[in-house]
Short mmCIF file of C-alpha atoms and ligand atoms in Angstrom, two decimals:
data_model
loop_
_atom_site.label_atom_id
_atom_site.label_comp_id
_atom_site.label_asym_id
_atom_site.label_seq_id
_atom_site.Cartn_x
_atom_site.Cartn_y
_atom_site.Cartn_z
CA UNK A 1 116.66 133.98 102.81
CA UNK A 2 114.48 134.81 105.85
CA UNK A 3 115.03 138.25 107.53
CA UNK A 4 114.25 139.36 110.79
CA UNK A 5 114.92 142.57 113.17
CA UNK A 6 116.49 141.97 116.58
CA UNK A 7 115.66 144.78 119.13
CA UNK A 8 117.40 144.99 121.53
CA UNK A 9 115.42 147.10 124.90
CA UNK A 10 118.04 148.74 126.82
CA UNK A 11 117.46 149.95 130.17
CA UNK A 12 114.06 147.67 130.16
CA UNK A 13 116.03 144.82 131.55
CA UNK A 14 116.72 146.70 134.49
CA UNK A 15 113.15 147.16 135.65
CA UNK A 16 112.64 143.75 137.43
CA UNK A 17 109.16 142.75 137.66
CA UNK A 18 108.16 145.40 135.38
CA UNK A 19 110.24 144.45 132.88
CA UNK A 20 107.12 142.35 131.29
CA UNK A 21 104.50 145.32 131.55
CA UNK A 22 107.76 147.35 129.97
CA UNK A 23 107.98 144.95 126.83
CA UNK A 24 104.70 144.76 126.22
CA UNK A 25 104.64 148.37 125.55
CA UNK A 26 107.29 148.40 123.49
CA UNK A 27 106.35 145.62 121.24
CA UNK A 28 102.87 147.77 121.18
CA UNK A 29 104.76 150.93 120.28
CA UNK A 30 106.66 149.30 117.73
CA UNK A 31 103.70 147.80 115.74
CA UNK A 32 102.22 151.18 115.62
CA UNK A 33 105.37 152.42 114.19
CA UNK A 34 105.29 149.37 111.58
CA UNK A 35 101.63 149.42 110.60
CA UNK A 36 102.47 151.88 107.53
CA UNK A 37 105.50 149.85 106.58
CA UNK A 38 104.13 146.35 106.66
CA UNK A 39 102.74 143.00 108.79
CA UNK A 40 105.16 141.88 111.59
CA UNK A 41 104.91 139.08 113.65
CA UNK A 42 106.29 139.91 117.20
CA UNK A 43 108.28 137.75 119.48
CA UNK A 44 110.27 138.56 122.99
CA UNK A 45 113.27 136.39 124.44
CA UNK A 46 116.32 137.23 126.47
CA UNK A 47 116.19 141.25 126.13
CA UNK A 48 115.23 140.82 122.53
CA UNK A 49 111.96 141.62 120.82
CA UNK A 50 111.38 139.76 117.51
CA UNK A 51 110.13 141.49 114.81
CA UNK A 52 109.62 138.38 111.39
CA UNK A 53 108.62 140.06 108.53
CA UNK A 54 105.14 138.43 107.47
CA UNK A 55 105.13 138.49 103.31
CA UNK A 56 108.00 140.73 102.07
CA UNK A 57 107.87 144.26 103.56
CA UNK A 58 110.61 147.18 102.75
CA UNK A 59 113.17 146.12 105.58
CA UNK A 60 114.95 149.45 105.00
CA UNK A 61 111.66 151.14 106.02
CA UNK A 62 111.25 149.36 108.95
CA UNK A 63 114.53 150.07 110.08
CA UNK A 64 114.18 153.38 109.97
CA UNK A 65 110.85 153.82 111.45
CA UNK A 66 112.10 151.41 114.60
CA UNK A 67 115.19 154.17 114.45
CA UNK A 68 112.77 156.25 116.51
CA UNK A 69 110.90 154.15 118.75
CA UNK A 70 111.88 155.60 122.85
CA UNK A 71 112.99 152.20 124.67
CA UNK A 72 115.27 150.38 122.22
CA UNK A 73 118.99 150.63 122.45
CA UNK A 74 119.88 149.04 119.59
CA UNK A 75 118.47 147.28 116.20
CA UNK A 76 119.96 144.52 113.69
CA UNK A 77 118.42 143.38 110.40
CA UNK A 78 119.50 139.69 110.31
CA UNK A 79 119.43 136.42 108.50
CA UNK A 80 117.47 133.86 110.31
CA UNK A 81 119.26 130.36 109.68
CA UNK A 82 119.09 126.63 112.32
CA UNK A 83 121.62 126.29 114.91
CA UNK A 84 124.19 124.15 113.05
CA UNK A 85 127.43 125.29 112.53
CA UNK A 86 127.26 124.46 108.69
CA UNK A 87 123.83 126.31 108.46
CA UNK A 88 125.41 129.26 110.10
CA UNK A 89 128.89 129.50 107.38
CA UNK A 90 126.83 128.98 105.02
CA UNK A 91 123.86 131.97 105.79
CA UNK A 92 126.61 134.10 106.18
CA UNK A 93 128.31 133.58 103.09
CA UNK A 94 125.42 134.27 101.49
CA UNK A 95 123.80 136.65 103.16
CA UNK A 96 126.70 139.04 103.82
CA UNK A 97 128.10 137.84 100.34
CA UNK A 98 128.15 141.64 99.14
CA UNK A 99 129.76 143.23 102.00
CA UNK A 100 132.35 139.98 102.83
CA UNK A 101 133.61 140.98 98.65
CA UNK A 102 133.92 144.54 98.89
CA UNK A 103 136.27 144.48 101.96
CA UNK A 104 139.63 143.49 103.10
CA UNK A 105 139.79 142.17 106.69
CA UNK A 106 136.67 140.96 108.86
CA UNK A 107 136.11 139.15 112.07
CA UNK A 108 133.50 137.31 113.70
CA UNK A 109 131.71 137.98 117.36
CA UNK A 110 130.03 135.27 118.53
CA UNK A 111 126.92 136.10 121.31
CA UNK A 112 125.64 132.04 122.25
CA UNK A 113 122.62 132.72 124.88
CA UNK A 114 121.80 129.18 123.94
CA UNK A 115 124.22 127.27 126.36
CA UNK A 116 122.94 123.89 124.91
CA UNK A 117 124.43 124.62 121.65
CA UNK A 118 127.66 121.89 121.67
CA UNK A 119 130.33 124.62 120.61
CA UNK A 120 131.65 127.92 122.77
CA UNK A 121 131.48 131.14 121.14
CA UNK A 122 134.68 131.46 120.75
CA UNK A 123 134.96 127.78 118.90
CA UNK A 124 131.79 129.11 116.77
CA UNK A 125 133.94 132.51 116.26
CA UNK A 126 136.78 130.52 115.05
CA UNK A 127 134.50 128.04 112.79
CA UNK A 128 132.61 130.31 110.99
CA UNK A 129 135.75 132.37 110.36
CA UNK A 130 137.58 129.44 108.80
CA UNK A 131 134.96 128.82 106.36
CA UNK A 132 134.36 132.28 105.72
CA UNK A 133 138.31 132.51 104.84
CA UNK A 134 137.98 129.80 102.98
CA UNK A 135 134.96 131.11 100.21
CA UNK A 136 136.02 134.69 100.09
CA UNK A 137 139.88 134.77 98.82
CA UNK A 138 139.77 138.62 99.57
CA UNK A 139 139.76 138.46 103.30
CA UNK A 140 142.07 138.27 106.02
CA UNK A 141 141.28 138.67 109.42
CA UNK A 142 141.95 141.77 111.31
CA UNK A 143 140.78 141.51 115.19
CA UNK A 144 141.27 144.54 116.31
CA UNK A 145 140.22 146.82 113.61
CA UNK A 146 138.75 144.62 110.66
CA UNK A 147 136.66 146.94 108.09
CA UNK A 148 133.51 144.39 109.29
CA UNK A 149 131.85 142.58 111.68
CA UNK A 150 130.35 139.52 111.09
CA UNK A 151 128.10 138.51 114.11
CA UNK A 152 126.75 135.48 114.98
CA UNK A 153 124.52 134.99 117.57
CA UNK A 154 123.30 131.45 118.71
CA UNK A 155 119.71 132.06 120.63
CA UNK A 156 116.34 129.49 121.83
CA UNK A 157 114.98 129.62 119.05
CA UNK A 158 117.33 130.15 116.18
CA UNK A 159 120.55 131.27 114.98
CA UNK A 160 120.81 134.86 113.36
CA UNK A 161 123.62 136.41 111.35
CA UNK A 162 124.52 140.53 110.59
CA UNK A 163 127.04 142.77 110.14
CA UNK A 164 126.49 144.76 113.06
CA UNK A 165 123.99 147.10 115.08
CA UNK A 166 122.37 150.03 114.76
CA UNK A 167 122.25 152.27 117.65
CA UNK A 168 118.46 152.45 119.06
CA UNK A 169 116.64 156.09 120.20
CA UNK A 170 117.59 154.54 123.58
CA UNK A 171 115.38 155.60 127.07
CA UNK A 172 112.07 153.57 127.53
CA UNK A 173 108.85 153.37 126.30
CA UNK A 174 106.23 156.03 125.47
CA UNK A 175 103.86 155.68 128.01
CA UNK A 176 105.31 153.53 130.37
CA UNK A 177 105.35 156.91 132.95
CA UNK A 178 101.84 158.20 132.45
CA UNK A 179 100.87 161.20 131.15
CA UNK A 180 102.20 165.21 130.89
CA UNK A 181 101.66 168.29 129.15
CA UNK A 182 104.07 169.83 126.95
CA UNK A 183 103.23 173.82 126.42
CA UNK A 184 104.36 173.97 123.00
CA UNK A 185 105.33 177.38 121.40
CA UNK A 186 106.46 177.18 117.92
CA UNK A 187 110.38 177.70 119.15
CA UNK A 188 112.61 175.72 118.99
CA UNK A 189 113.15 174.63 122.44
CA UNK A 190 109.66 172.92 123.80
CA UNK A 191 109.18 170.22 120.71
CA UNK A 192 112.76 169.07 122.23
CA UNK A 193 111.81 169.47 125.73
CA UNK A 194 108.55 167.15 124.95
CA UNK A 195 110.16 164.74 122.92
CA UNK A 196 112.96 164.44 125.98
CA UNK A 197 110.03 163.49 128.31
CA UNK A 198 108.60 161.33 126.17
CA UNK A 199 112.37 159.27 126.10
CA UNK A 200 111.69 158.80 129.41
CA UNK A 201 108.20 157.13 128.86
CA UNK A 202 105.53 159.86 129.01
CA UNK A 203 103.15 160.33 126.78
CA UNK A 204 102.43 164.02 125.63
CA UNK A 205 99.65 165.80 125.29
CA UNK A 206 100.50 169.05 123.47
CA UNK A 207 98.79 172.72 124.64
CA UNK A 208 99.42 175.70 122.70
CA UNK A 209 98.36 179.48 123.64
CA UNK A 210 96.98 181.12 120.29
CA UNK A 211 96.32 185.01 120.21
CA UNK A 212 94.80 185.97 116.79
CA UNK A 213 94.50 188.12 115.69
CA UNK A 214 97.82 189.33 116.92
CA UNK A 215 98.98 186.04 115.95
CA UNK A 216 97.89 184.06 112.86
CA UNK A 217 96.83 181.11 111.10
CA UNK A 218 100.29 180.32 109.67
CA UNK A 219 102.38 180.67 113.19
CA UNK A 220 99.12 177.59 114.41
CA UNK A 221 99.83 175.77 111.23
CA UNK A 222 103.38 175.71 112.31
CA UNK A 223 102.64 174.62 115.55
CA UNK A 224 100.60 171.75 113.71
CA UNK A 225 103.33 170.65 111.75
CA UNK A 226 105.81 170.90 114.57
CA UNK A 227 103.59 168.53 116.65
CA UNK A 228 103.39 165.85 113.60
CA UNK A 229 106.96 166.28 112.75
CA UNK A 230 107.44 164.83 117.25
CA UNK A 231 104.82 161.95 116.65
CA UNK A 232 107.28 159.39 115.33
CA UNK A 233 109.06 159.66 118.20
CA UNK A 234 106.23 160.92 120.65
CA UNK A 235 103.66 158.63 119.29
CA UNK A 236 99.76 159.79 118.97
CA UNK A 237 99.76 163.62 120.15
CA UNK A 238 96.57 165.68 121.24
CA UNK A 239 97.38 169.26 120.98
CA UNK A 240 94.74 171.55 122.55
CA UNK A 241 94.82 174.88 121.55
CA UNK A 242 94.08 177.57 123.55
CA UNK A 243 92.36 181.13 122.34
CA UNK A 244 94.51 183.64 124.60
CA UNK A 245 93.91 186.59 123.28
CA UNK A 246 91.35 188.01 125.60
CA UNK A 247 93.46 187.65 128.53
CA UNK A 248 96.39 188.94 127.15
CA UNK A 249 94.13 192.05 126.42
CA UNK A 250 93.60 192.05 130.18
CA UNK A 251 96.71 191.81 130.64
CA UNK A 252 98.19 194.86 128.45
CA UNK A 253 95.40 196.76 129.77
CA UNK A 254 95.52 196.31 133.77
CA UNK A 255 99.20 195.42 134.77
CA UNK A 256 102.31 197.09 134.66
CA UNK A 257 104.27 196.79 131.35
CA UNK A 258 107.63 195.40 133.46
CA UNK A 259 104.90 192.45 134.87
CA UNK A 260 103.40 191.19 131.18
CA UNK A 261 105.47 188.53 130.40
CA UNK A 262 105.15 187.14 133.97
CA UNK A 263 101.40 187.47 134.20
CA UNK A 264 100.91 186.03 130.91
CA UNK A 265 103.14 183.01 131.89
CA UNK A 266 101.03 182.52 135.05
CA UNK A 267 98.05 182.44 132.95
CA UNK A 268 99.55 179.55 130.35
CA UNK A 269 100.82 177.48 133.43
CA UNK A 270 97.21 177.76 135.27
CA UNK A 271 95.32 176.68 131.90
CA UNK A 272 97.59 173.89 131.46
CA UNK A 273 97.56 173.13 134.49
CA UNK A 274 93.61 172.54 133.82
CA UNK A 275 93.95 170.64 130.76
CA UNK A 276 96.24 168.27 132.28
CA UNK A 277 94.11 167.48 135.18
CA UNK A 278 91.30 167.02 132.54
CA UNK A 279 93.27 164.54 130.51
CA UNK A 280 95.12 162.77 133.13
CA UNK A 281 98.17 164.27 133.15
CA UNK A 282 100.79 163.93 135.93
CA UNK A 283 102.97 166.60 135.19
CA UNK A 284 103.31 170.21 132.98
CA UNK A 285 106.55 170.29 130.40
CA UNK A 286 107.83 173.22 129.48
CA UNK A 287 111.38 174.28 127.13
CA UNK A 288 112.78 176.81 129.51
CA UNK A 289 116.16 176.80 130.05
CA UNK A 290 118.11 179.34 133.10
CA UNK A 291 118.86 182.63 131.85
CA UNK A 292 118.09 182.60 128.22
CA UNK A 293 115.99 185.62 128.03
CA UNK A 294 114.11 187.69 130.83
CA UNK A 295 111.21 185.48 131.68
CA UNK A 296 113.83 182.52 132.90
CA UNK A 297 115.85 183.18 135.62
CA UNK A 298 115.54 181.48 138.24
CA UNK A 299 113.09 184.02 140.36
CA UNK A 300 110.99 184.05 137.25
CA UNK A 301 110.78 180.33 137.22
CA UNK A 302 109.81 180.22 140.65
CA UNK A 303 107.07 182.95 139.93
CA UNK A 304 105.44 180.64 137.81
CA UNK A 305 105.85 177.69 139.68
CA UNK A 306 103.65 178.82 142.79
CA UNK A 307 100.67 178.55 140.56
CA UNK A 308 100.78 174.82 140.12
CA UNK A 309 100.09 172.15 142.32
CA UNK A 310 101.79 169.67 139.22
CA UNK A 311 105.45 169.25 138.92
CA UNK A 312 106.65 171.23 136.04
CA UNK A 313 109.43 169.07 134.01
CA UNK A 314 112.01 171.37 132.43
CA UNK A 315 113.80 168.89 130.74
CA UNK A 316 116.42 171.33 128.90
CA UNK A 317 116.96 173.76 131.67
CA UNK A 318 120.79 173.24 131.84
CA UNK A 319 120.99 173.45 128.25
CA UNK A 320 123.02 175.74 125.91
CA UNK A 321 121.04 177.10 123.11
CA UNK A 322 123.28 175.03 120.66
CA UNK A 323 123.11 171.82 122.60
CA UNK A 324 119.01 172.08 121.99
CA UNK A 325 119.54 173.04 118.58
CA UNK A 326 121.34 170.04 118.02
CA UNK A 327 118.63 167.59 119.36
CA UNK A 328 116.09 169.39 117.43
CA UNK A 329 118.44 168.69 114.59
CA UNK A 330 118.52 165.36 115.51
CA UNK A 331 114.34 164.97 116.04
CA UNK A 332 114.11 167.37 112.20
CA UNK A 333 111.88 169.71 113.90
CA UNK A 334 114.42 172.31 114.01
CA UNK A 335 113.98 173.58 110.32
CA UNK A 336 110.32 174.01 110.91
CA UNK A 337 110.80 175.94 114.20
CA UNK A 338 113.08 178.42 112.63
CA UNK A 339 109.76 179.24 110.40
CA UNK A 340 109.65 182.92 111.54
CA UNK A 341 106.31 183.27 112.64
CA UNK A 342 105.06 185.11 115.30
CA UNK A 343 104.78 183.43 119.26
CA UNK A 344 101.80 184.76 121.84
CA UNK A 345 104.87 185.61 123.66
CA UNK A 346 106.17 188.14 121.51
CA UNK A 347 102.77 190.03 121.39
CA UNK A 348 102.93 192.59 123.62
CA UNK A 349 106.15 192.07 125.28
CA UNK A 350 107.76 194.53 127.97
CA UNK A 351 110.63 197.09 126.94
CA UNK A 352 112.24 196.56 130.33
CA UNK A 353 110.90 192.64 132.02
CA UNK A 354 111.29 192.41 135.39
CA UNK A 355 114.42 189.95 135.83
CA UNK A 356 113.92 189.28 139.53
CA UNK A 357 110.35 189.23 140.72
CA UNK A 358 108.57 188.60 143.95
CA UNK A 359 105.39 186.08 143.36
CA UNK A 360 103.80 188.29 146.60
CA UNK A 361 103.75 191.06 144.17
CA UNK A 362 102.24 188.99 141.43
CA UNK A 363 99.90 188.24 143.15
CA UNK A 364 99.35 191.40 144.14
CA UNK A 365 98.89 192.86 140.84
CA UNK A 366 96.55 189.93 139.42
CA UNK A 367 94.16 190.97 142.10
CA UNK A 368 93.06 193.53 139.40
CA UNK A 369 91.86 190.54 137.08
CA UNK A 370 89.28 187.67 137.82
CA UNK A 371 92.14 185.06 137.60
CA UNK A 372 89.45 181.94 138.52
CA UNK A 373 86.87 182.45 135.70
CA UNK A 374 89.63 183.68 133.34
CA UNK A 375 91.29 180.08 133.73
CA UNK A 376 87.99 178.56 133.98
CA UNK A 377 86.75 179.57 130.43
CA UNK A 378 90.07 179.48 128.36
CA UNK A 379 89.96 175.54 129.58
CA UNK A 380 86.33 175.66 128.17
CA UNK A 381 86.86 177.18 125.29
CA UNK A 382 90.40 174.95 124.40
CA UNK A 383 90.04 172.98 121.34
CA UNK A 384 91.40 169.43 120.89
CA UNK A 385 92.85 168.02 117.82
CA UNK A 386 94.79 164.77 117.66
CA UNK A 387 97.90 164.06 115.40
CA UNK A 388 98.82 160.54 114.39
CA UNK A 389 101.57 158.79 113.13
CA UNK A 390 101.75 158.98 109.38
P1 ATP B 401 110.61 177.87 122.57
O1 ATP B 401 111.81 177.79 121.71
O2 ATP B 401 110.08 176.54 122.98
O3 ATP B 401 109.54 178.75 121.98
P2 ATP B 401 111.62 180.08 123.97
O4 ATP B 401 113.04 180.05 124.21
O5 ATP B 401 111.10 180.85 122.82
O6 ATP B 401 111.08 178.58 123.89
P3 ATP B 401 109.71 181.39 125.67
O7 ATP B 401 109.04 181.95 124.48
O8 ATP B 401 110.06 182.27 126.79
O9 ATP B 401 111.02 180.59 125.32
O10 ATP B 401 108.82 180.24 126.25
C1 ATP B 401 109.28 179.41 127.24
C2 ATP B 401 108.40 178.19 127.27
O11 ATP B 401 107.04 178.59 127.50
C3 ATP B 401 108.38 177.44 125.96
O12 ATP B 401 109.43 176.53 125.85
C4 ATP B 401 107.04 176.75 126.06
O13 ATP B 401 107.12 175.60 126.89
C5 ATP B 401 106.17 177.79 126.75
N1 ATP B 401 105.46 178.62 125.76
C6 ATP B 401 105.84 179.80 125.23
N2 ATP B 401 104.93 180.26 124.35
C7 ATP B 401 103.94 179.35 124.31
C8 ATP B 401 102.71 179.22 123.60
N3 ATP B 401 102.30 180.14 122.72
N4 ATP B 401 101.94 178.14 123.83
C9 ATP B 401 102.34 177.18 124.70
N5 ATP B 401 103.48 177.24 125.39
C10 ATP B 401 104.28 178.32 125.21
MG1 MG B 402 109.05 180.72 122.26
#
């Protein structure tokens, strides 16, 4: 029996004349996401992308990698069959024959996009569930809370048969925004924070502040694997990393313990704020969230912002600690971020951080370091790896 995926692009349909330039992506997205898994031919009709299995690749697989794809609301694996009614009863008897045995009461949802088709959907509803009735002894029919679905759905070019959808990763396509750049500790809070931007269509360029040897190989490794573990659902990722620890010397050794943090946050948003002007980038991401330790309240925040000219997304700044957990449950980068290795951040970090600071004063106290060149060569000297999809 021929298979076939039906994805179905959410909040795509609402983008007007877009909406083509939107699909396109997606289908584009979703191949990459396929490539390991197997050929697919690709198709787009009424808010549905087509993917037809070309040869006989692991369905399952595809399913799940498609699970993770930004810009699809939901996904059904379905039996492709013509659009006549005896076609359909019988493609569903077959090819739900496991599941329409093993339960007790069922209905059927008809969706007929096809208005040329002679019969309603309700008449096609009532049809199918006749027959159905009919070849399975077992069943009785339970509208309001039958143990399964069985939907039909009558479309231009065929007629397609499941038990039922799959919810999608839902927002829109990676890289239907432009461009940003995530800074990307090994926490647990900016892999979520980049992988929230990326729902809403930006691609991510990762940049990550390394201070051996005060911090080491493993705590980069992590960082590494943190980045590959967001590519299924960020795509391609290049992470630049940046050597920090000479400024972060400078730091410890010309400003006033209270100020480190602060300074040294400065610093990261200045040099990322170079990268991202180097590759394009529209925006800075960070995983800050209000009040969650010294460097984020909101006069911190606003410290750092008066060194960029870019907009810096903070994607889970009304977050509780366990709501981000959760999504980084949900992405599986949270068991990796838990790894506990040592952050730039926690090098050299202040007994008593100042929790309300004046940028004047910041400024003030940077005056004892060459800021410029100091931003200038740390963007120089930033190395760029990229991480694909496996
Ligand atoms: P996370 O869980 O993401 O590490 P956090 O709660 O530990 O966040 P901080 O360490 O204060 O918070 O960092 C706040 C934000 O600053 C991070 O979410 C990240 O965007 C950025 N950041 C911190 N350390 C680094 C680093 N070494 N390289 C790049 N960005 C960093
Ligand atoms: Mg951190």
């Amino acid at each position: 029996m021929k298979e076939i995926i039906l994805i179905k692009n959410g909040e795509i349909a609402l983008k007007g004349l877009n909406r083509g330039n939107f699909e396109d992506m997606l289908i584009k997205n979703c191949k990459r996401h396929l490539r390991s898994v197997g050929d697919f031919k690709f198709s787009k009709a009424q808010s549905t992308i087509y993917a037809a299995p070309v040869g006989e690749p692991d369905m399952d697989a595809a399913l799940e990698r498609l699970s993770t794809v930004y810009g699809i609301a939901a996904l059904s694996r379905a039996a492709v069959t013509e659009k006549d009614l005896g076609a359909i009863c019988a493609c569903a008897g077959e090819y739900l024959a496991d599941q329409l045995s093993a339960v007790r009461t069922f209905k059927v949802e008809t969706k007929r996009s096809d208005k040329t088709f002679p019969l309603g959907s309700p008449q096609i509803s009532a049809e199918v569930g006749g027959w159905l009735l009919d070849h399975f002894p077992n069943l009785r029919v339970d509208v309001h809370q039958p143990d399964l679905v069985v939907n039909v759905e009558v479309r231009d070019f065929g007629a397609y048969v499941h038990a039922g959808q799959l919810p999608g990763a839902g927002g829109i396509p990676v890289g239907s925004g432009g461009r940003a750049a995530l800074l990307i500790s090994g926490g647990i809070d900016s892999p979520v924070a980049g992988c929230m931007m990326a729902r809403r269509g930006l691609e991510i360029i990762g940049v990550h502040f390394a201070s051996p040897p005060y911090t080491s190989d493993r705590a980069l490794h992590k960082v590494e694997q943190l980045v590959q573990k967001m590519t299924p659902w960020c795509g391609r990722i290049y992470l630049y990393v940046v050597p920090f620890t000479k400024i972060q010397e400078l730091i410890r050794d010309n400003i006033p313990e209270d100020y480190f943090t602060l300074v040294m946050r400065r610093f990261m948003m200045r040099i990322a704020e170079g990268i991202a002007l180097r590759e394009d980038c529209g925006a800075l991401v960070t995983g800050e969230s209000v009040g969650q330790v010294a460097s984020q309240t909101m006069q911190a925040l606003a410290c750092t912002d008066t060194v960029t000219a870019l907009p810096v997304l903070r994607p889970v700044i009304g977050m509780d600690k366990e709501e981000i957990v959760e999504r980084a449950r949900r992405l599986d980068t949270f068991e990796i971020s838990i790894q506990p290795y040592e952050d730039c951040c926690t090098v050299f970090t202040p007994h008593h951080p100042k929790t309300k600071p004046k940028a004047a004063d910041l400024d003030a106290l940077e005056q004892a370091l060459d800021v410029e060149a100091l931003v200038r060569e740390a963007v120089e000297a930033a190395q760029g790896r990229v991480f694909y999809l496996e």
